[in-house]
CSV table of C-alpha atoms in Angstrom, one decimal:
chain,number,residue,atom,x,y,z
F,1,UNK,CA,-22.7,3.5,-14.1
F,2,UNK,CA,-19.0,2.7,-15.2
F,3,UNK,CA,-16.9,2.0,-11.5
F,4,UNK,CA,-13.4,2.0,-13.5
F,5,UNK,CA,-12.1,3.2,-16.9
F,6,UNK,CA,-8.6,3.6,-18.2
F,7,UNK,CA,-6.5,5.3,-21.2
F,8,UNK,CA,-3.6,5.2,-22.4
F,9,UNK,CA,-1.0,9.1,-23.1
F,10,UNK,CA,3.1,8.9,-24.3
F,11,UNK,CA,3.9,5.2,-22.5
F,12,UNK,CA,1.3,6.0,-19.0
F,13,UNK,CA,-1.8,3.4,-18.6
F,14,UNK,CA,-4.1,5.8,-16.5
F,15,UNK,CA,-6.4,3.9,-14.4
F,16,UNK,CA,-9.0,5.2,-12.9
F,17,UNK,CA,-11.6,3.3,-10.0
F,18,UNK,CA,-14.5,4.4,-8.3
F,19,UNK,CA,-14.1,3.7,-4.6
F,20,UNK,CA,-17.2,5.2,-3.4
F,21,UNK,CA,-18.0,1.1,-3.8
F,22,UNK,CA,-18.0,-0.8,-1.8
F,23,UNK,CA,-15.4,-3.1,-0.5
F,24,UNK,CA,-17.0,-6.5,-2.2
F,25,UNK,CA,-17.8,-4.6,-5.1
F,26,UNK,CA,-14.2,-3.6,-5.8
F,27,UNK,CA,-13.5,-6.9,-5.3
F,28,UNK,CA,-16.3,-8.9,-7.8
F,29,UNK,CA,-16.0,-6.2,-9.6
F,30,UNK,CA,-12.4,-3.7,-10.2
F,31,UNK,CA,-9.8,-6.2,-8.7
F,32,UNK,CA,-10.6,-8.2,-11.9
F,33,UNK,CA,-10.6,-6.2,-14.3
F,34,UNK,CA,-7.6,-4.2,-13.5
F,35,UNK,CA,-5.9,-7.5,-14.3
F,36,UNK,CA,-7.2,-7.9,-17.5
F,37,UNK,CA,-6.5,-4.1,-17.8
F,38,UNK,CA,-2.8,-4.2,-16.9
F,39,UNK,CA,-1.8,-6.7,-19.2
F,40,UNK,CA,-1.7,-4.3,-21.6
F,41,UNK,CA,1.3,-3.0,-22.6
F,42,UNK,CA,2.7,0.1,-20.5
F,43,UNK,CA,5.8,1.9,-19.6
F,44,UNK,CA,4.3,3.4,-16.5
F,45,UNK,CA,1.0,2.6,-14.5
F,46,UNK,CA,-0.5,5.4,-13.2
F,47,UNK,CA,-3.7,4.5,-11.6
F,48,UNK,CA,-6.5,7.5,-10.2
F,49,UNK,CA,-8.9,6.6,-7.1
F,50,UNK,CA,-10.0,9.3,-4.2
F,51,UNK,CA,-10.2,8.0,-0.8
F,52,UNK,CA,-6.7,7.4,0.4
F,53,UNK,CA,-4.2,4.1,1.9
F,54,UNK,CA,-1.7,6.1,3.0
F,55,UNK,CA,-2.1,9.3,4.7
F,56,UNK,CA,-0.7,11.4,7.7
F,57,UNK,CA,-4.6,13.3,8.0
F,58,UNK,CA,-7.2,12.7,9.8
F,59,UNK,CA,-8.2,9.5,7.3
F,60,UNK,CA,-5.5,7.4,7.3
F,61,UNK,CA,-7.6,5.4,9.9
F,62,UNK,CA,-10.8,5.8,9.2
F,63,UNK,CA,-13.1,3.2,7.0
F,64,UNK,CA,-12.7,2.4,4.0
F,65,UNK,CA,-8.8,3.3,4.2
F,66,UNK,CA,-7.7,0.1,5.5
F,67,UNK,CA,-9.9,-1.6,3.8
F,68,UNK,CA,-8.4,-0.4,0.4
F,69,UNK,CA,-5.2,-1.1,1.5
F,70,UNK,CA,-5.6,-4.8,2.4
F,71,UNK,CA,-7.8,-5.4,-0.5
F,72,UNK,CA,-5.9,-3.2,-3.3
F,73,UNK,CA,-2.5,-2.5,-2.4
F,74,UNK,CA,-1.2,-5.6,-2.5
F,75,UNK,CA,-3.2,-6.2,-5.8
F,76,UNK,CA,-1.7,-2.7,-7.2
F,77,UNK,CA,2.0,-4.3,-6.1
F,78,UNK,CA,1.4,-7.1,-8.3
F,79,UNK,CA,0.2,-5.2,-11.0
F,80,UNK,CA,2.9,-3.4,-12.6
F,81,UNK,CA,1.5,0.1,-10.5
F,82,UNK,CA,4.3,2.3,-10.3
F,83,UNK,CA,1.9,5.5,-8.6
F,84,UNK,CA,-1.6,6.3,-7.5
F,85,UNK,CA,-2.8,9.2,-7.4
F,86,UNK,CA,-5.7,10.4,-4.4
F,87,UNK,CA,-7.3,13.1,-2.8
F,88,UNK,CA,-10.1,13.6,0.2
F,89,UNK,CA,-7.1,14.0,2.8
F,90,UNK,CA,-6.2,18.3,2.0
F,91,UNK,CA,-3.2,18.3,1.2
F,92,UNK,CA,-0.1,16.7,-0.1
F,93,UNK,CA,1.8,13.7,1.0
F,94,UNK,CA,4.0,11.2,-1.1
F,95,UNK,CA,4.8,7.8,0.2
F,96,UNK,CA,8.1,6.4,0.1
F,97,UNK,CA,7.9,3.1,-2.2
F,98,UNK,CA,5.1,1.1,-0.4
F,99,UNK,CA,5.2,-2.9,-2.2
F,100,UNK,CA,7.5,-1.3,-5.3
F,101,UNK,CA,4.5,1.4,-6.1
F,102,UNK,CA,3.9,5.3,-4.4
F,103,UNK,CA,1.1,7.0,-3.4
F,104,UNK,CA,0.7,10.8,-3.5
F,105,UNK,CA,-1.7,12.4,-1.4
F,106,UNK,CA,-2.9,15.5,-3.9
F,107,UNK,CA,-5.5,17.3,-2.0
F,108,UNK,CA,-4.1,20.8,-1.7
F,109,UNK,CA,-5.8,22.1,-4.7
F,110,UNK,CA,-8.7,24.6,-3.1
F,111,UNK,CA,-10.7,24.0,0.0
F,112,UNK,CA,-9.6,24.5,3.6
F,113,UNK,CA,-6.2,22.7,3.8
F,114,UNK,CA,-6.3,18.8,6.5
F,115,UNK,CA,-4.0,19.2,10.0
F,116,UNK,CA,-1.5,16.3,10.1
F,117,UNK,CA,-2.5,13.6,12.6
F,118,UNK,CA,-0.2,11.0,12.5
F,119,UNK,CA,3.3,11.3,11.3
F,120,UNK,CA,4.2,7.5,9.2
F,121,UNK,CA,8.0,6.7,8.2
F,122,UNK,CA,6.6,6.1,4.6
F,123,UNK,CA,6.3,10.1,4.4
F,124,UNK,CA,8.7,11.2,2.0
F,125,UNK,CA,7.2,14.9,1.3
F,126,UNK,CA,4.3,16.5,3.6
F,127,UNK,CA,2.9,20.1,2.9
F,128,UNK,CA,-0.4,21.4,4.2
F,129,UNK,CA,0.7,24.8,5.0
F,130,UNK,CA,-0.5,26.4,1.1
F,131,UNK,CA,-2.9,25.0,-1.6
F,132,UNK,CA,-0.5,23.2,-4.5
F,133,UNK,CA,-1.3,21.1,-7.2
F,134,UNK,CA,0.7,18.6,-8.8
F,135,UNK,CA,2.1,18.1,-12.4
F,136,UNK,CA,2.6,15.1,-14.0
F,137,UNK,CA,5.0,14.8,-17.5
F,138,UNK,CA,6.3,11.6,-19.1
F,139,UNK,CA,8.7,11.4,-21.2
F,140,UNK,CA,9.7,8.5,-22.7
F,141,UNK,CA,11.1,5.9,-19.8
F,142,UNK,CA,11.1,8.3,-16.8
F,143,UNK,CA,7.9,10.4,-15.0
F,144,UNK,CA,8.4,13.8,-13.6
F,145,UNK,CA,5.9,14.5,-10.6
F,146,UNK,CA,6.2,18.7,-9.2
F,147,UNK,CA,4.3,20.0,-6.3
F,148,UNK,CA,4.2,23.6,-6.7
F,149,UNK,CA,1.9,25.8,-5.0
F,150,UNK,CA,-0.2,28.7,-6.2
F,151,UNK,CA,2.9,31.3,-6.7
F,152,UNK,CA,4.5,29.1,-8.6
F,153,UNK,CA,7.4,28.0,-5.9
F,154,UNK,CA,8.6,24.4,-5.7
F,155,UNK,CA,6.9,21.4,-3.3
F,156,UNK,CA,8.1,18.5,-4.3
F,157,UNK,CA,9.5,17.0,-7.2
F,158,UNK,CA,10.5,12.9,-8.3
F,159,UNK,CA,11.5,11.3,-11.2
F,160,UNK,CA,11.0,8.6,-12.3
F,161,UNK,CA,13.6,6.4,-14.5
F,162,UNK,CA,12.1,3.1,-16.2
F,163,UNK,CA,15.9,1.1,-16.8
F,164,UNK,CA,16.2,-0.1,-20.7
F,165,UNK,CA,14.9,-3.6,-21.5
F,166,UNK,CA,17.8,-6.4,-22.3
């Protein structure tokens, strides 16, 4: 069974990790694989995983979020990850960069939405009052992210632009 995989499109390296594994399995298998995979050149590195690491919802404190923050957050920083997308909490939230990485909880797609349990200084955008989806587009050196509700109304937007290398 594959626990991690990656693909590249439009200059973005998209890496998927199965965070339903134990922390020891992630440490032994996924982290070394991730390190090797991120040696490939990419304009943007995006990670996708189920469990949230930074959230204002009910799953910020319980396992495995704390263990994932300890294990993966420093690793994502050191390997040049730009954005980590996760679900688990049924809400939308975007953090400011934490160690250079933006964390997006995009779990507001259809199930019952979760109440806000915590208020954190790392939160830049938050919505749990309507269902919504996350749309991402890469145009050269710019990554565009939009959070849009079911009626087409914008909730949040972000543009990340990479500088031209000297």
